[in-house]
mmCIF file of C-alpha atoms in Angstrom:
data_model
loop_
_atom_site.group_PDB
_atom_site.id
_atom_site.type_symbol
_atom_site.label_atom_id
_atom_site.label_comp_id
_atom_site.label_asym_id
_atom_site.label_seq_id
_atom_site.Cartn_x
_atom_site.Cartn_y
_atom_site.Cartn_z
ATOM 1 C CA GLY A 976 -30.689 -9.558 -45.554
ATOM 2 C CA GLN A 977 -27.770 -7.184 -45.395
ATOM 3 C CA ASN A 978 -24.058 -7.829 -44.880
ATOM 4 C CA ILE A 979 -21.830 -4.934 -43.951
ATOM 5 C CA ASP A 980 -18.137 -5.559 -43.426
ATOM 6 C CA GLN A 981 -15.425 -3.286 -42.128
ATOM 7 C CA PRO A 982 -12.082 -3.971 -40.434
ATOM 8 C CA THR A 983 -12.172 -4.398 -36.685
ATOM 9 C CA GLU A 984 -9.226 -2.219 -35.795
ATOM 10 C CA MET A 985 -6.636 0.096 -37.367
ATOM 11 C CA THR A 986 -3.651 1.941 -35.949
ATOM 12 C CA ALA A 987 -2.097 5.084 -37.398
ATOM 13 C CA THR A 988 0.303 7.838 -36.427
ATOM 14 C CA GLU A 989 -0.644 11.411 -35.587
ATOM 15 C CA GLY A 990 -0.529 13.565 -38.738
ATOM 16 C CA ALA A 991 -0.930 10.586 -41.066
ATOM 17 C CA ILE A 992 -3.833 9.438 -43.239
ATOM 18 C CA VAL A 993 -6.051 6.435 -42.602
ATOM 19 C CA GLN A 994 -8.619 4.864 -44.935
ATOM 20 C CA ILE A 995 -11.412 2.755 -43.471
ATOM 21 C CA ASN A 996 -13.114 0.488 -45.982
ATOM 22 C CA CYS A 997 -16.690 -0.733 -45.848
ATOM 23 C CA THR A 998 -18.290 -3.276 -48.170
ATOM 24 C CA TYR A 999 -21.969 -4.071 -48.202
ATOM 25 C CA GLN A 1000 -24.479 -6.383 -49.815
ATOM 26 C CA THR A 1001 -28.060 -5.225 -49.645
ATOM 27 C CA SER A 1002 -31.243 -4.864 -51.631
ATOM 28 C CA GLY A 1003 -33.004 -1.520 -51.977
ATOM 29 C CA PHE A 1004 -29.921 0.541 -51.141
ATOM 30 C CA ASN A 1005 -30.634 4.211 -50.534
ATOM 31 C CA GLY A 1006 -27.505 5.588 -48.949
ATOM 32 C CA LEU A 1007 -24.491 4.945 -46.764
ATOM 33 C CA PHE A 1008 -23.520 6.710 -43.575
ATOM 34 C CA TRP A 1009 -20.458 7.057 -41.461
ATOM 35 C CA TYR A 1010 -20.694 7.763 -37.746
ATOM 36 C CA GLN A 1011 -17.941 8.410 -35.211
ATOM 37 C CA GLN A 1012 -18.289 7.027 -31.705
ATOM 38 C CA HIS A 1013 -15.880 7.804 -28.877
ATOM 39 C CA ALA A 1014 -15.818 5.295 -26.040
ATOM 40 C CA GLY A 1015 -18.801 5.773 -23.748
ATOM 41 C CA GLU A 1016 -20.356 8.464 -25.944
ATOM 42 C CA ALA A 1017 -23.118 8.788 -28.525
ATOM 43 C CA PRO A 1018 -22.416 8.031 -32.194
ATOM 44 C CA THR A 1019 -22.197 11.313 -34.109
ATOM 45 C CA PHE A 1020 -22.957 11.765 -37.787
ATOM 46 C CA LEU A 1021 -19.975 12.267 -40.100
ATOM 47 C CA SER A 1022 -21.193 11.813 -43.661
ATOM 48 C CA TYR A 1023 -23.928 10.556 -45.943
ATOM 49 C CA ASN A 1024 -23.333 9.290 -49.506
ATOM 50 C CA VAL A 1025 -26.158 8.396 -51.838
ATOM 51 C CA LEU A 1026 -24.505 9.034 -55.221
ATOM 52 C CA ASP A 1027 -21.195 7.640 -56.466
ATOM 53 C CA GLY A 1028 -18.178 9.748 -55.777
ATOM 54 C CA LEU A 1029 -16.261 11.562 -53.104
ATOM 55 C CA GLU A 1030 -17.743 13.878 -50.470
ATOM 56 C CA GLU A 1031 -15.225 16.048 -48.644
ATOM 57 C CA LYS A 1032 -15.746 17.738 -45.301
ATOM 58 C CA GLY A 1033 -12.588 19.250 -43.926
ATOM 59 C CA ARG A 1034 -10.184 16.521 -42.797
ATOM 60 C CA PHE A 1035 -12.765 13.787 -43.443
ATOM 61 C CA SER A 1036 -13.852 12.473 -46.852
ATOM 62 C CA SER A 1037 -16.218 9.659 -47.767
ATOM 63 C CA PHE A 1038 -16.396 7.764 -51.034
ATOM 64 C CA LEU A 1039 -19.123 5.548 -52.459
ATOM 65 C CA SER A 1040 -19.311 3.117 -55.370
ATOM 66 C CA ARG A 1041 -22.830 1.715 -55.618
ATOM 67 C CA SER A 1042 -21.947 -0.731 -58.390
ATOM 68 C CA LYS A 1043 -19.189 -2.256 -56.259
ATOM 69 C CA GLY A 1044 -21.027 -2.085 -52.931
ATOM 70 C CA TYR A 1045 -18.056 -0.241 -51.494
ATOM 71 C CA SER A 1046 -17.342 2.837 -49.458
ATOM 72 C CA TYR A 1047 -14.412 4.285 -47.591
ATOM 73 C CA LEU A 1048 -13.888 6.972 -44.992
ATOM 74 C CA LEU A 1049 -10.627 8.889 -45.301
ATOM 75 C CA LEU A 1050 -9.234 10.667 -42.269
ATOM 76 C CA LYS A 1051 -6.424 13.126 -43.025
ATOM 77 C CA GLU A 1052 -3.954 14.927 -40.741
ATOM 78 C CA LEU A 1053 -4.861 12.573 -37.938
ATOM 79 C CA GLN A 1054 -5.179 14.007 -34.449
ATOM 80 C CA MET A 1055 -5.179 12.173 -31.144
ATOM 81 C CA LYS A 1056 -8.847 13.065 -30.681
ATOM 82 C CA ASP A 1057 -9.658 11.034 -33.820
ATOM 83 C CA SER A 1058 -9.100 7.848 -31.799
ATOM 84 C CA ALA A 1059 -12.613 6.395 -31.833
ATOM 85 C CA SER A 1060 -14.798 3.775 -33.476
ATOM 86 C CA TYR A 1061 -16.080 4.528 -36.967
ATOM 87 C CA LEU A 1062 -19.397 2.953 -37.898
ATOM 88 C CA CYS A 1063 -20.519 2.290 -41.459
ATOM 89 C CA ALA A 1064 -24.316 2.046 -41.888
ATOM 90 C CA VAL A 1065 -26.608 1.417 -44.831
ATOM 91 C CA ILE A 1066 -30.180 2.613 -45.252
ATOM 92 C CA LYS A 1067 -32.809 1.001 -47.434
ATOM 93 C CA ALA A 1068 -35.206 2.852 -49.714
ATOM 94 C CA ALA A 1069 -38.151 2.814 -47.325
ATOM 95 C CA GLY A 1070 -38.096 4.310 -43.881
ATOM 96 C CA ASN A 1071 -35.115 5.342 -41.823
ATOM 97 C CA LYS A 1072 -33.932 1.873 -40.856
ATOM 98 C CA LEU A 1073 -30.164 1.912 -40.495
ATOM 99 C CA THR A 1074 -28.177 -1.328 -40.590
ATOM 100 C CA PHE A 1075 -24.717 -0.965 -39.070
ATOM 101 C CA GLY A 1076 -21.417 -2.709 -39.621
ATOM 102 C CA GLY A 1077 -19.434 -3.827 -36.611
ATOM 103 C CA GLY A 1078 -17.392 -0.644 -36.481
ATOM 104 C CA THR A 1079 -13.669 0.012 -36.932
ATOM 105 C CA ARG A 1080 -11.715 1.095 -33.888
ATOM 106 C CA VAL A 1081 -8.996 3.557 -34.891
ATOM 107 C CA LEU A 1082 -6.116 4.168 -32.542
ATOM 108 C CA VAL A 1083 -3.983 7.234 -33.221
ATOM 109 C CA LYS A 1084 -0.485 7.085 -31.741
ATOM 110 C CA PRO A 1085 1.886 10.019 -31.180
ATOM 111 C CA GLU B 1470 -24.409 17.398 -26.775
ATOM 112 C CA THR B 1471 -26.710 15.989 -29.436
ATOM 113 C CA GLY B 1472 -30.034 17.121 -27.928
ATOM 114 C CA VAL B 1473 -30.892 13.563 -26.876
ATOM 115 C CA THR B 1474 -30.509 12.623 -23.213
ATOM 116 C CA GLN B 1475 -30.727 9.223 -21.571
ATOM 117 C CA THR B 1476 -31.060 8.163 -17.951
ATOM 118 C CA PRO B 1477 -29.640 6.375 -16.156
ATOM 119 C CA ARG B 1478 -26.205 6.266 -17.765
ATOM 120 C CA HIS B 1479 -25.355 3.042 -15.934
ATOM 121 C CA LEU B 1480 -27.656 0.345 -14.550
ATOM 122 C CA VAL B 1481 -26.966 -2.940 -12.827
ATOM 123 C CA MET B 1482 -29.919 -5.247 -12.271
ATOM 124 C CA GLY B 1483 -30.705 -8.800 -11.286
ATOM 125 C CA MET B 1484 -32.636 -11.157 -13.535
ATOM 126 C CA THR B 1485 -35.794 -10.790 -11.449
ATOM 127 C CA ASN B 1486 -35.765 -6.986 -11.285
ATOM 128 C CA LYS B 1487 -37.947 -4.565 -13.220
ATOM 129 C CA LYS B 1488 -36.364 -1.334 -14.375
ATOM 130 C CA SER B 1489 -36.945 1.326 -17.017
ATOM 131 C CA LEU B 1490 -34.664 3.298 -19.302
ATOM 132 C CA LYS B 1491 -35.641 6.828 -20.229
ATOM 133 C CA CYS B 1492 -34.864 8.886 -23.302
ATOM 134 C CA GLU B 1493 -35.767 12.508 -23.960
ATOM 135 C CA GLN B 1494 -35.102 14.571 -27.065
ATOM 136 C CA HIS B 1495 -35.136 18.357 -27.210
ATOM 137 C CA LEU B 1496 -34.976 18.644 -30.998
ATOM 138 C CA GLY B 1497 -38.656 18.749 -31.913
ATOM 139 C CA HIS B 1498 -38.364 15.424 -33.720
ATOM 140 C CA ASN B 1499 -41.224 13.034 -34.374
ATOM 141 C CA ALA B 1500 -39.411 9.701 -34.667
ATOM 142 C CA MET B 1501 -37.550 7.946 -31.856
ATOM 143 C CA TYR B 1502 -35.533 4.727 -31.829
ATOM 144 C CA TRP B 1503 -34.059 2.162 -29.456
ATOM 145 C CA TYR B 1504 -30.812 0.440 -30.463
ATOM 146 C CA LYS B 1505 -28.764 -2.249 -28.723
ATOM 147 C CA GLN B 1506 -24.961 -2.232 -28.904
ATOM 148 C CA SER B 1507 -23.339 -5.417 -27.572
ATOM 149 C CA ALA B 1508 -19.637 -6.018 -27.291
ATOM 150 C CA LYS B 1509 -18.161 -7.181 -30.607
ATOM 151 C CA LYS B 1510 -21.532 -7.000 -32.381
ATOM 152 C CA PRO B 1511 -22.963 -4.353 -34.691
ATOM 153 C CA LEU B 1512 -25.349 -1.732 -33.432
ATOM 154 C CA GLU B 1513 -28.827 -3.182 -33.983
ATOM 155 C CA LEU B 1514 -32.208 -1.503 -34.218
ATOM 156 C CA MET B 1515 -34.828 -2.661 -31.697
ATOM 157 C CA PHE B 1516 -37.862 -0.382 -31.998
ATOM 158 C CA VAL B 1517 -39.034 2.663 -33.939
ATOM 159 C CA TYR B 1518 -41.786 5.090 -32.974
ATOM 160 C CA ASN B 1519 -43.112 7.696 -35.375
ATOM 161 C CA PHE B 1520 -45.570 10.263 -34.039
ATOM 162 C CA LYS B 1521 -45.962 8.074 -30.904
ATOM 163 C CA GLU B 1522 -46.943 4.996 -32.935
ATOM 164 C CA GLN B 1523 -44.701 1.941 -33.069
ATOM 165 C CA THR B 1524 -43.657 1.366 -36.683
ATOM 166 C CA GLU B 1525 -40.873 -1.183 -36.238
ATOM 167 C CA ASN B 1526 -40.255 -4.061 -33.848
ATOM 168 C CA ASN B 1527 -37.134 -5.888 -34.918
ATOM 169 C CA SER B 1528 -38.126 -9.261 -33.426
ATOM 170 C CA VAL B 1529 -37.274 -8.103 -29.923
ATOM 171 C CA PRO B 1530 -38.114 -10.460 -27.007
ATOM 172 C CA SER B 1531 -41.132 -9.450 -24.941
ATOM 173 C CA ARG B 1532 -38.987 -8.910 -21.840
ATOM 174 C CA PHE B 1533 -38.220 -5.550 -23.498
ATOM 175 C CA SER B 1534 -41.310 -3.341 -23.592
ATOM 176 C CA PRO B 1535 -41.132 0.131 -25.177
ATOM 177 C CA GLU B 1536 -43.422 3.035 -24.394
ATOM 178 C CA CYS B 1537 -43.721 6.373 -26.173
ATOM 179 C CA PRO B 1538 -46.135 8.698 -24.316
ATOM 180 C CA ASN B 1539 -45.314 11.675 -26.558
ATOM 181 C CA SER B 1540 -42.904 12.598 -29.338
ATOM 182 C CA SER B 1541 -40.265 13.841 -26.898
ATOM 183 C CA HIS B 1542 -40.072 10.851 -24.553
ATOM 184 C CA LEU B 1543 -39.307 7.192 -25.045
ATOM 185 C CA PHE B 1544 -39.032 4.481 -22.413
ATOM 186 C CA LEU B 1545 -37.750 0.927 -22.454
ATOM 187 C CA HIS B 1546 -39.230 -1.191 -19.675
ATOM 188 C CA LEU B 1547 -37.124 -4.166 -18.669
ATOM 189 C CA HIS B 1548 -38.214 -7.284 -16.809
ATOM 190 C CA THR B 1549 -36.859 -10.789 -16.322
ATOM 191 C CA LEU B 1550 -33.726 -10.010 -18.311
ATOM 192 C CA GLN B 1551 -30.896 -12.443 -19.015
ATOM 193 C CA PRO B 1552 -27.162 -11.868 -18.603
ATOM 194 C CA GLU B 1553 -26.804 -11.838 -22.409
ATOM 195 C CA ASP B 1554 -28.982 -8.717 -22.462
ATOM 196 C CA SER B 1555 -26.084 -6.787 -20.935
ATOM 197 C CA ALA B 1556 -25.208 -4.115 -23.497
ATOM 198 C CA LEU B 1557 -25.225 -0.400 -24.258
ATOM 199 C CA TYR B 1558 -28.771 0.732 -25.084
ATOM 200 C CA LEU B 1559 -28.857 3.771 -27.323
ATOM 201 C CA CYS B 1560 -31.773 6.043 -28.054
ATOM 202 C CA ALA B 1561 -31.951 8.169 -31.206
ATOM 203 C CA SER B 1562 -34.346 10.600 -32.810
ATOM 204 C CA SER B 1563 -34.952 12.048 -36.271
ATOM 205 C CA GLN B 1564 -37.354 14.506 -37.842
ATOM 206 C CA ASP B 1565 -39.650 11.662 -38.827
ATOM 207 C CA TRP B 1566 -39.677 8.146 -40.252
ATOM 208 C CA GLY B 1567 -40.263 7.058 -43.795
ATOM 209 C CA GLY B 1568 -40.595 8.998 -46.980
ATOM 210 C CA SER B 1569 -38.048 9.353 -49.711
ATOM 211 C CA VAL B 1570 -35.717 11.751 -47.926
ATOM 212 C CA TYR B 1571 -33.381 10.522 -45.249
ATOM 213 C CA ASN B 1572 -33.613 12.231 -41.912
ATOM 214 C CA GLU B 1573 -30.396 12.239 -39.906
ATOM 215 C CA GLN B 1574 -30.601 10.323 -36.649
ATOM 216 C CA PHE B 1575 -29.205 11.950 -33.507
ATOM 217 C CA PHE B 1576 -28.063 9.557 -30.793
ATOM 218 C CA GLY B 1577 -28.088 9.841 -27.040
ATOM 219 C CA PRO B 1578 -25.070 8.767 -24.946
ATOM 220 C CA GLY B 1579 -26.633 5.433 -24.031
ATOM 221 C CA THR B 1580 -27.358 3.441 -20.886
ATOM 222 C CA ARG B 1581 -24.758 0.819 -19.988
ATOM 223 C CA LEU B 1582 -26.828 -2.110 -18.675
ATOM 224 C CA THR B 1583 -25.381 -5.031 -16.740
ATOM 225 C CA VAL B 1584 -27.622 -7.976 -15.892
ATOM 226 C CA LEU B 1585 -26.332 -10.208 -13.111
#
């Protein structure tokens, strides 16, 4: 089976930085994804890490350590529109089957 | 807009009703998925279709019946549901399923289902 853990909720101030951690235990790991989901909307793809290290895309960065079963999503220069749920998901080697964590709801305050 | 549409966006039904959820993708993809998102539970995969053939059924009860008439359309037929089936049902699509290269999944906005 697969266990994917991430915090339930985080609060941060506009302009600040927030780091959302995700730990996983799985066999046949082939990559880790982060999705953003605003309330009542579709999840949208943010990042995909398959190798160890940091991937940067503008204000968002994602890090992966395969040996530690650990990833984080870093949101910089927070904006009010970043208030959303952030979903960590792992994919196995075969197929496109994504297994999701419970999601972290981030609330950005003025 | 992700190129994946779902109708209806909201549905309320009784336990004896029969209803269907519809998903359509305009991306030219060959794989389509149904996911269930319940309150306080992770998003979970229900079914996968690749080139109109079902490739995954994640131990879903038979009161949920999927149908994929072509690569652009996916249905989820519902009958004799239970109140615990109330959830957000999300459809997604990707270029295809399987292989060694991951294909990004694009999600629709979901259908919010309430079973009374």
